[in-house]
Every structure is written in structure tokens, then in C-alpha cells.
Coordinates of N, CA, C and O in Angstrom, one line a residue:
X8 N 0.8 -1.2 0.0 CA 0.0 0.0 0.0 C 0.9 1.2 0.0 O 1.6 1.3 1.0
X9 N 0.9 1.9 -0.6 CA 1.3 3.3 -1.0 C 0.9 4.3 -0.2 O -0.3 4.6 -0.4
X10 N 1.5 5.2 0.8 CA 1.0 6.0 1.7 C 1.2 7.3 0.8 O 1.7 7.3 -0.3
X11 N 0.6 8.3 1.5 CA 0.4 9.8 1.0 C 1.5 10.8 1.7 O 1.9 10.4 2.7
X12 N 1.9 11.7 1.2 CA 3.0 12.1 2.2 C 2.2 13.4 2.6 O 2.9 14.4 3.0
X13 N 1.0 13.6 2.7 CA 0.6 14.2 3.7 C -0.4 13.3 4.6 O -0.7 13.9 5.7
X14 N -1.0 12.1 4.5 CA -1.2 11.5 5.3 C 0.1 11.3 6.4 O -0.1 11.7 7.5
X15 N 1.5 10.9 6.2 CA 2.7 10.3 6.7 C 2.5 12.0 7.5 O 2.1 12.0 8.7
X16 N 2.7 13.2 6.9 CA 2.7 14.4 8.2 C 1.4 14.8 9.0 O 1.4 15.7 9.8
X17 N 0.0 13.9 8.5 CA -0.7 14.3 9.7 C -0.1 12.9 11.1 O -0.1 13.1 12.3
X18 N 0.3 11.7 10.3 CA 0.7 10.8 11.5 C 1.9 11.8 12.4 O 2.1 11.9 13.6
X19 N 2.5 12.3 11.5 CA 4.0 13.4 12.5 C 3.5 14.2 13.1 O 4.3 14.7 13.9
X20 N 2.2 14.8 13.1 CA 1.7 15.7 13.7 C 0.7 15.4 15.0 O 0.7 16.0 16.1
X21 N 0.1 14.5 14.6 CA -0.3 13.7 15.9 C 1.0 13.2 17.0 O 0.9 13.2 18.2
X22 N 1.9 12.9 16.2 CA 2.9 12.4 17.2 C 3.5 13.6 18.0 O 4.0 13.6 19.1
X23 N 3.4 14.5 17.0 CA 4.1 15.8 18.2 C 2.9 16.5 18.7 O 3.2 17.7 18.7
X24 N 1.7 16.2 19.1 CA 0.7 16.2 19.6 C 1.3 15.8 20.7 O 1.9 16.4 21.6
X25 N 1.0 14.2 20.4 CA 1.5 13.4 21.8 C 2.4 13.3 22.7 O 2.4 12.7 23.7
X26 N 3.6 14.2 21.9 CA 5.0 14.3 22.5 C 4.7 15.2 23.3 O 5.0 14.9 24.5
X27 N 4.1 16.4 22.9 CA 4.0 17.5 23.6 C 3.2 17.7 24.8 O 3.6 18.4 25.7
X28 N 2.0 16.9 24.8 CA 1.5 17.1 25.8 C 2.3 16.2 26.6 O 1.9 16.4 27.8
X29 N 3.2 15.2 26.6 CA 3.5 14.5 27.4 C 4.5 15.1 27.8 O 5.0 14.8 28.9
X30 N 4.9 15.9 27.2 CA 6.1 17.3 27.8 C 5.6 18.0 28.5 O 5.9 17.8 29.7
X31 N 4.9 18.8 28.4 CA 3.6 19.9 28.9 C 3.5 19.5 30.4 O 3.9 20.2 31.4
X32 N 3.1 18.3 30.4 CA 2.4 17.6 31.6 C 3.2 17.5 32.8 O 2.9 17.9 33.9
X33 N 4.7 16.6 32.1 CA 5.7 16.6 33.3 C 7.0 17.9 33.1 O 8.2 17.7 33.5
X34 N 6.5 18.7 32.7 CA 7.6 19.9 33.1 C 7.0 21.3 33.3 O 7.7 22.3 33.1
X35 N 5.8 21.3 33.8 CA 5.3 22.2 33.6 C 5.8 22.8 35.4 O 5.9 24.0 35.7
X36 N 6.0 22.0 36.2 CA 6.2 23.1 37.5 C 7.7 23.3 37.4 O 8.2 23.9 38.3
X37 N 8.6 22.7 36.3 CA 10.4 22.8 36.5 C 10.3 24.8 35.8 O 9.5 25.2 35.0
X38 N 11.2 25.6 36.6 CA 11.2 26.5 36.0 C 12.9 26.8 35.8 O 13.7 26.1 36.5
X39 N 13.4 27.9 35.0 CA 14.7 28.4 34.7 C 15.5 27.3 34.1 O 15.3 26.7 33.0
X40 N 16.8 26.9 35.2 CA 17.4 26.2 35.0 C 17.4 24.8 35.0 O 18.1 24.0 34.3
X41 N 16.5 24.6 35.8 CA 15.9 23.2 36.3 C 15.3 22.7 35.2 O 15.6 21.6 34.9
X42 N 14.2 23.6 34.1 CA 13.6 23.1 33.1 C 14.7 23.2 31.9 O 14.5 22.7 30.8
X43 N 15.5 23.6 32.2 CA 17.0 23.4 30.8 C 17.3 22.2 31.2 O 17.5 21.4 30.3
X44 N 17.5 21.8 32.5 CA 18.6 20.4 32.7 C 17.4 19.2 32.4 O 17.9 18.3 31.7
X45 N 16.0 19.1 32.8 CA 15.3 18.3 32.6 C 14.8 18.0 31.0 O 14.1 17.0 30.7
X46 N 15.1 18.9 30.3 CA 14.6 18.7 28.9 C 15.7 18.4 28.0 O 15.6 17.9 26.9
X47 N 16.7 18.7 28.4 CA 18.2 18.1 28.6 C 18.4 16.8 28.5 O 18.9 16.3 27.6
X48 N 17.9 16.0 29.6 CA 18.0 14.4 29.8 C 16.6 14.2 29.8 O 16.2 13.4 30.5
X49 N 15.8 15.1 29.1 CA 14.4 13.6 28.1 C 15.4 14.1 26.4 O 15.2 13.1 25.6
X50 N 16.0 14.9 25.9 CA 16.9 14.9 24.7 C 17.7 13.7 24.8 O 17.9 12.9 23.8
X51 N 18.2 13.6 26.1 CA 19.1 12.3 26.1 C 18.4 11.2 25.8 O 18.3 10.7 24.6
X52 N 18.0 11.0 26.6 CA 16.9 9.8 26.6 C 16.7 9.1 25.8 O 17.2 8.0 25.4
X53 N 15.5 10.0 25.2 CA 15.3 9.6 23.6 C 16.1 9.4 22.9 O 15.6 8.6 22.1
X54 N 17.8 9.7 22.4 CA 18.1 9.8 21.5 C 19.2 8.7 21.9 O 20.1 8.3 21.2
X55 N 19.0 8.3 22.9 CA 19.9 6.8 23.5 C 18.5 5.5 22.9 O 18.8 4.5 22.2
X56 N 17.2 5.9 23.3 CA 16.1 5.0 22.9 C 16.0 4.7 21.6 O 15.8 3.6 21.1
X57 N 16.0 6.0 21.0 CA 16.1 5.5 19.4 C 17.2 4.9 18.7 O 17.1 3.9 18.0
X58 N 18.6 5.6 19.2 CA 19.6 4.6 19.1 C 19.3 3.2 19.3 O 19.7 2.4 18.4
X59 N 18.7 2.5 20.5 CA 18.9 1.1 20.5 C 17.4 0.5 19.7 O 17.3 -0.7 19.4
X60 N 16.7 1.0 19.5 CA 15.8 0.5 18.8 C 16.3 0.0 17.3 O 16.4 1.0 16.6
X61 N 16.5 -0.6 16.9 CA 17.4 -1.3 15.9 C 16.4 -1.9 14.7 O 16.5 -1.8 13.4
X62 N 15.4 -2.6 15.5 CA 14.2 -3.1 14.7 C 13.7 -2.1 14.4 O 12.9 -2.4 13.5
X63 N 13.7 -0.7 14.8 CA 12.4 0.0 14.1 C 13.3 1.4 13.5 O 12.9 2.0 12.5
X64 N 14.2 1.5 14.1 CA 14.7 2.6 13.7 C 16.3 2.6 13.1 O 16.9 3.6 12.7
X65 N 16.7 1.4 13.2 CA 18.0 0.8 12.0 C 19.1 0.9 13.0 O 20.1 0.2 12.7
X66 N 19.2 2.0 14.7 CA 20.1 2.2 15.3 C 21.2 3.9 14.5 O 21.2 5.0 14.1
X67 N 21.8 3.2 14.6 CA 22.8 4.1 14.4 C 23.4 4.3 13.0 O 24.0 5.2 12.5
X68 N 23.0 3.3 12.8 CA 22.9 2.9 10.9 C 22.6 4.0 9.9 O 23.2 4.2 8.8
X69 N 21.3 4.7 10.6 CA 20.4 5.3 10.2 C 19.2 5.0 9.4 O 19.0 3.8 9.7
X70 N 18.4 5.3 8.7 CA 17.4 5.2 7.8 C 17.2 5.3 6.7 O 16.6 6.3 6.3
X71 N 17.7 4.3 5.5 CA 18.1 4.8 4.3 C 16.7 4.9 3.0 O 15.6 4.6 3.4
X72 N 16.9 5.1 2.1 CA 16.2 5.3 0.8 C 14.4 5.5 1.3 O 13.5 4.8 1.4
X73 N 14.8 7.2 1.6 CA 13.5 7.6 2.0 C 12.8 8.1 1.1 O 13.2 9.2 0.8
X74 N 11.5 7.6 0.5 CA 10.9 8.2 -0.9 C 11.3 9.9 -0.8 O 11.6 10.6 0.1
X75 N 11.0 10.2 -2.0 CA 10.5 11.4 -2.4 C 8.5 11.9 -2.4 O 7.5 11.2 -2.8
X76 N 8.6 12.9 -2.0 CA 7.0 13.3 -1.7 C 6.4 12.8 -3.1 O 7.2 13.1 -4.0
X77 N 5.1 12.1 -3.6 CA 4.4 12.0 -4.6 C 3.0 12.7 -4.5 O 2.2 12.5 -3.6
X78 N 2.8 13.4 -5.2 CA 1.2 14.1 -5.3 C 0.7 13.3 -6.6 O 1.4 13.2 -7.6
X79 N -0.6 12.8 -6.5 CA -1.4 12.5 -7.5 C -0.6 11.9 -8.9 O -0.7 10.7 -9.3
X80 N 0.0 12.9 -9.7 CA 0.4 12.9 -10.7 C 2.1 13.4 -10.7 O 3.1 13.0 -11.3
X81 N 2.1 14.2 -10.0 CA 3.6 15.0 -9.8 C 4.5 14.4 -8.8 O 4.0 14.2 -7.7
X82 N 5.8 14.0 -9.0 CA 6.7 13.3 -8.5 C 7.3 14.5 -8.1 O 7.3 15.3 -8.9
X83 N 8.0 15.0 -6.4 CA 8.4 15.9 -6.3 C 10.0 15.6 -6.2 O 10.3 15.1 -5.1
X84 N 10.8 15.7 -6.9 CA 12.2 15.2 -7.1 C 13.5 15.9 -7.5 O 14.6 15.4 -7.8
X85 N 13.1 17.2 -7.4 CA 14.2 17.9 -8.2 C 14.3 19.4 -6.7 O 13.9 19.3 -5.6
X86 N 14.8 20.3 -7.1 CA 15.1 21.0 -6.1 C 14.2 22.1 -5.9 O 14.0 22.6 -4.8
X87 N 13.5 22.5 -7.0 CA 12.3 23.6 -7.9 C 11.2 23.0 -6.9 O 10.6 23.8 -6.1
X88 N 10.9 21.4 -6.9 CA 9.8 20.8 -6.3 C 9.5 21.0 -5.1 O 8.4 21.2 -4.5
X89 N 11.0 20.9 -4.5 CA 10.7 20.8 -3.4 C 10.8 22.4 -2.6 O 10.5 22.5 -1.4
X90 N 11.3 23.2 -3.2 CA 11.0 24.7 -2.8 C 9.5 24.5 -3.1 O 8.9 24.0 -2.2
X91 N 9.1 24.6 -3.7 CA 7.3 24.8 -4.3 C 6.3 24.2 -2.9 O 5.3 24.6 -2.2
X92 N 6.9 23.2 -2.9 CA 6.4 22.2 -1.3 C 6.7 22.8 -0.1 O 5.8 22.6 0.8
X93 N 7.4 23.4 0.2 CA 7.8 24.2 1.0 C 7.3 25.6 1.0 O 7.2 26.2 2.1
X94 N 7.0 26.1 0.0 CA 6.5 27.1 -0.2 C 4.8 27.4 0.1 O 4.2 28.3 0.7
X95 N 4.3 26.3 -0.5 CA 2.9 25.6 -0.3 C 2.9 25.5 0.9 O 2.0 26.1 1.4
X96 N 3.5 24.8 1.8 CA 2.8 24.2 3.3 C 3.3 25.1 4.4 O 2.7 25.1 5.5
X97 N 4.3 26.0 4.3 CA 4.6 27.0 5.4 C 3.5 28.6 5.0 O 3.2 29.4 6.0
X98 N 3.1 28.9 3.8 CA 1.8 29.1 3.6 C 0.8 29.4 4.5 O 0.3 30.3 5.1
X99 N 0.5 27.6 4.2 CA -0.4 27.1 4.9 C -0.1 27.5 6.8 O -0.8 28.2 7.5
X100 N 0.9 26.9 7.0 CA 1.1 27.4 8.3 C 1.0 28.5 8.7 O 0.4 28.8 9.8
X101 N 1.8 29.6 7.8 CA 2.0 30.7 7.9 C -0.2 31.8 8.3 O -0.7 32.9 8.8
X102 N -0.6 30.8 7.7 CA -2.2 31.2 7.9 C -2.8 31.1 8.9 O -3.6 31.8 9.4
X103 N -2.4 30.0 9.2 CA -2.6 29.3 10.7 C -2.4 29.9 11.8 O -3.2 29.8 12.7
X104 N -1.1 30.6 11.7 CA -0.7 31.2 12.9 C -1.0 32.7 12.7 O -0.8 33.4 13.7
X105 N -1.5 33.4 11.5 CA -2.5 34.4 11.4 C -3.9 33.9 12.0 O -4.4 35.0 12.4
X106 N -4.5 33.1 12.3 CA -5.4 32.8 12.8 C -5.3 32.4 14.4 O -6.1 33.1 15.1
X107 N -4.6 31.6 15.1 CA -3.8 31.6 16.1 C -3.4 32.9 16.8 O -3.2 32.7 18.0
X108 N -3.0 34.5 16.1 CA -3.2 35.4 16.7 C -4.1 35.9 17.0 O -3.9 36.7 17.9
X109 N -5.2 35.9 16.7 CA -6.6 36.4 16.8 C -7.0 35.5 18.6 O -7.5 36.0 19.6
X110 N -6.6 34.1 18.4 CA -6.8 33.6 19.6 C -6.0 34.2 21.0 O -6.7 34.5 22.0
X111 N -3.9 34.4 20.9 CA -3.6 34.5 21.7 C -3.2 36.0 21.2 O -2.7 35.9 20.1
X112 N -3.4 37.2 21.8 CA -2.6 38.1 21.6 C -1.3 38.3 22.2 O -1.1 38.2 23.4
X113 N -0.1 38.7 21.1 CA 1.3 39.2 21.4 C 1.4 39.7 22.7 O 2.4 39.6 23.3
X114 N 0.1 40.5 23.2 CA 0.8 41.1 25.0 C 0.3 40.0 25.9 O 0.8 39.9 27.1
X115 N -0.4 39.3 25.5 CA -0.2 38.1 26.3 C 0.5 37.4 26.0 O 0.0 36.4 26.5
X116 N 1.4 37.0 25.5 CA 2.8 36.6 25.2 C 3.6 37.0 25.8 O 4.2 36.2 26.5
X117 N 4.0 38.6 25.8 CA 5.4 39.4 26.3 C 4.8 39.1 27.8 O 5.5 38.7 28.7
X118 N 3.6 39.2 28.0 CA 3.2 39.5 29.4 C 3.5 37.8 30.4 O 3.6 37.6 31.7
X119 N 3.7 37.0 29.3 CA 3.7 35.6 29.6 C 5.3 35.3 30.0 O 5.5 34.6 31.0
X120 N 6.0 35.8 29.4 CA 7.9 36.1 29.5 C 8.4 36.9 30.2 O 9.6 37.0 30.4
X121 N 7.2 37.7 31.0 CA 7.6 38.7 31.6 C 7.4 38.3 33.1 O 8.3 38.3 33.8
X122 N 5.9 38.1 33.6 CA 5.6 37.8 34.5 C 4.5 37.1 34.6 O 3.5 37.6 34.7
X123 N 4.5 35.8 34.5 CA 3.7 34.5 34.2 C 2.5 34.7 35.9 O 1.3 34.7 36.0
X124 N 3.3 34.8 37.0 CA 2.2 34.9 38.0 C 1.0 35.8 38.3 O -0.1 35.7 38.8
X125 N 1.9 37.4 37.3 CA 0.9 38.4 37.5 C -0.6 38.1 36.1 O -1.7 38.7 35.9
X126 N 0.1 37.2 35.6 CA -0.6 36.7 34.0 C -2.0 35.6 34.7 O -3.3 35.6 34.7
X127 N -0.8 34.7 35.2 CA -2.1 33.7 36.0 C -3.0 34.6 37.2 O -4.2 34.2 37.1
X128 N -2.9 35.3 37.9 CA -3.8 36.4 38.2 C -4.8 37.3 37.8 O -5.6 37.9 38.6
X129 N -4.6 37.5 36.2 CA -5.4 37.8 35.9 C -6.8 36.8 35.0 O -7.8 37.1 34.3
X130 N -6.2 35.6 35.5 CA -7.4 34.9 35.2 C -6.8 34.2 33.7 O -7.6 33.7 32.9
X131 N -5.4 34.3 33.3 CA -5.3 33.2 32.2 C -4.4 31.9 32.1 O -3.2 32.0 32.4
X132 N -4.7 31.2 32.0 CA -4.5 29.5 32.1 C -3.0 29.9 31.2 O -2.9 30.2 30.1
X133 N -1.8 29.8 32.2 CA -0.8 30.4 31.8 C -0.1 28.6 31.7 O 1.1 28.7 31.6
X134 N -0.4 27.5 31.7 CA -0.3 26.4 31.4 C -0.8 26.0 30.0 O 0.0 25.7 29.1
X135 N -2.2 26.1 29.7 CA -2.4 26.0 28.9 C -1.7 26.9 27.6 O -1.6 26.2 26.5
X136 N -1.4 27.8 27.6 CA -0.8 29.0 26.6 C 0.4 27.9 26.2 O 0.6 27.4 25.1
X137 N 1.0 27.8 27.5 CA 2.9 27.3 27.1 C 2.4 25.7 27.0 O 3.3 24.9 27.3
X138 N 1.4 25.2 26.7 CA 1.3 23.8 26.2 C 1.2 24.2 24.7 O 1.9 23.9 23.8
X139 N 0.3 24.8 24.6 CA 0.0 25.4 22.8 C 0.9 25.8 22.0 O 1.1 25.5 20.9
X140 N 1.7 26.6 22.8 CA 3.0 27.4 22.4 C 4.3 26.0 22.2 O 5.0 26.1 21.2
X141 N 4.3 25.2 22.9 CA 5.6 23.7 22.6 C 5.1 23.2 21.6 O 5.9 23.0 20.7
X142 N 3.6 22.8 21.4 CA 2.8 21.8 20.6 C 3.4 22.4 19.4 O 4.3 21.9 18.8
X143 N 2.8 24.1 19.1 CA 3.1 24.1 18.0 C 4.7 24.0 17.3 O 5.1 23.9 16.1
X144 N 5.3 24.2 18.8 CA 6.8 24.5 18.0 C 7.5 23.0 17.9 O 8.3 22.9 17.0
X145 N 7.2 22.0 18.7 CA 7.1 20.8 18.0 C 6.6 20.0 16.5 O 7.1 19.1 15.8
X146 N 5.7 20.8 16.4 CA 5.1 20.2 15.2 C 5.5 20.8 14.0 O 4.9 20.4 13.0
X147 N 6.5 21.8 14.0 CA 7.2 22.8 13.0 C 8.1 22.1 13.0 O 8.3 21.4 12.0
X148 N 8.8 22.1 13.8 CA 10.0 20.9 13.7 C 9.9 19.8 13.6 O 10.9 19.3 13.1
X149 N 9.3 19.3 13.8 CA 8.7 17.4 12.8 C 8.9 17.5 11.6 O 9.7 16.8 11.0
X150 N 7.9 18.6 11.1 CA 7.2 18.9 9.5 C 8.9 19.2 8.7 O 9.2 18.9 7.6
X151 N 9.7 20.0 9.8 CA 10.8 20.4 9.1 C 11.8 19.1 8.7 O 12.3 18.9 7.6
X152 N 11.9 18.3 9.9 CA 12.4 17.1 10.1 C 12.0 16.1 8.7 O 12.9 15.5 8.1
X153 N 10.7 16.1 8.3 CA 10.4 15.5 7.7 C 10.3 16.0 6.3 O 9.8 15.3 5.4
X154 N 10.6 17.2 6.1 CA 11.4 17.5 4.3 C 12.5 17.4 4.6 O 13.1 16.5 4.1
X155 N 13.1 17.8 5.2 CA 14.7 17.0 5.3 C 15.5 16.1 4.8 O 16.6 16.0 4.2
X156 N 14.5 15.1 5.5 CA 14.6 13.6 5.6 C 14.0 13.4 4.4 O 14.7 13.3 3.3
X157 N 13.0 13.3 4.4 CA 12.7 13.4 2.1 C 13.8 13.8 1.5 O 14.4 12.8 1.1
X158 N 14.2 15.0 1.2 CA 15.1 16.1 0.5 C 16.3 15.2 0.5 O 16.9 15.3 -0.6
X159 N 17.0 14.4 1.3 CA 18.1 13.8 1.5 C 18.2 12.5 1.3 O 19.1 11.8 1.1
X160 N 16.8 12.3 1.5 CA 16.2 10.7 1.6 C 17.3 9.9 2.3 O 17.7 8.8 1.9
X161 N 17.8 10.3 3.1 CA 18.9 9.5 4.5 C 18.1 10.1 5.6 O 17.6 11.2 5.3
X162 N 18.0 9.7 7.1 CA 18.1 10.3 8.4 C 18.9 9.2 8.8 O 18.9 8.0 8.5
X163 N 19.8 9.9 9.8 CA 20.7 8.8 10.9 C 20.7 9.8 12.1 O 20.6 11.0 12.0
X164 N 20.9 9.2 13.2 CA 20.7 9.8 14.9 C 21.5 11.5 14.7 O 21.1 12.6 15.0
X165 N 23.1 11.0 13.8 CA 24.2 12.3 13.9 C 23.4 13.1 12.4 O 24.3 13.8 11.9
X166 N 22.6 13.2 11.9 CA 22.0 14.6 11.1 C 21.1 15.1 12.0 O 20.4 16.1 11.7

């Protein structure tokens, strides 16, 4: 069966879904430094876990002959294509997070970097904000992960 390579990034996107809230959940009272060292060794972690996973992820080997994106009729394979693809879907994102401002405004942002207690005082779920705020920046970096990984058609642990 022949997968879609945008089916393959809504599965990546669910997964940095699931990453994230499972980030969200347990790092949410570490603050400053404490939250650098703890996101530090779940980086480790992981990247010792996928190392030994061998059956699923080749180890250290890496991952070789990763298709090229297919649409319908258009083979995306050349360098033009894949600017166009990229061009097309950060677009799309780029819309998204025009819409996404309407939800959070920028001074509740600065006001969120600034002083998160006087923020939660005024009645906003200053958890919820910085789960939204990982989710998405997870899921940017998958999506990026994953033209990459197309574009080169190799991933191994050291790219």
C-alpha cells in the first residue's frame, strides 16, 4: 500500500501532539534552570532509545532510501519541487498562525515572558498558553524534520 506524504505528516503531527502534551504535563512546575537540565535528559533519553531500537529505527545505521514526496500525478524530485512544497505548506502554516493570533494576543505573550504569576492572576490559564505554544513548536519541527529527511532521503541519529 502506497502512503500519501501528507497522510505520513498528519501521522507526524499527531505524534508531536502526543509528545508534547507529554512534555507539557511533566515539566510544567520545573522553571529556569531546572527546566534546561530536565529537557536536557528527556533529549538524552530519547536519542539513546532510538539509538537502541534497531528493529524500528536501523540504530545508528540510520534510515536509508527515503521516498521522495508523490502528489497525484507530480513526482516531487528535483530542487524547484521541493522549494514549491515548502512554499505551499509553510503558507499554509503561515495562515494558521495568522489565525492563532486572533486567539492568543502578542501582549499576552510578552506579558507571559515577563511575569507569568501576575498573567495567572489575571485569570489566564498560563499552562495551557505554554502547552499550545511547545505543541506548535514541536510540530514545526517534525514537519521540518520531515522535508529534510525526504530532500536527502537519509536520516541517521548524527543529522
Amino acid at each position: 500500500m502506497k502512503e500519501s506524504y501528507f497522510s505520513i505528516m498528519i501521522v507526524i503531527v499527531l505524534i508531536a501532539v502526543l509528545v508534547s502534551y507529554i512534555l507539557s504535563f511533566s515539566l510544567h512546575r520545573f522553571k529556569g534552570d531546572y527546566l534546561a537540565l530536565v529537557t536536557l535528559g528527556f533529549a538524552v533519553v530519547i536519542d539513546t532509545l532510538l539509538k537502541n531500537l534497531i528493529g524500528i529505527t536501523n540504530g545508528p545505521m540510520g534510515i536509508p532510501n527515503i521516498k521522495e514526496p508523490i502528489f497525484s500525478f507530480v513526482k516531487v524530485d528535483n530542487l524547484i519541487g521541493y522549494l514549491l512544497l515548502i512554499i505551499i505548506i509553510f503558507t499554509m502554516i503561515y495562515f494558521a498562525f495568522l489565525f492563532l493570533r486572533r486567539k492568543f494576543s502578542v501582549n499576552i505573550l510578552v506579558a507571559l515572558k515577563e511575569d507569568e504569576i501576575q498573567l495567572n492572576t489575571l485569570g489566564y490559564n498560563t499552562f495551557r498558553i505554554k502547552a499550545v505554544i511547545l505543541t506548535i513548536s514541536i510540530i514545526l519541527a517534525m514537519i521540518a524534520g520531515q522535508f529534510y529527511a525526504s530532500y536527502i532521503s537519509f536520516i541517521d541519529p548524527y543529522s
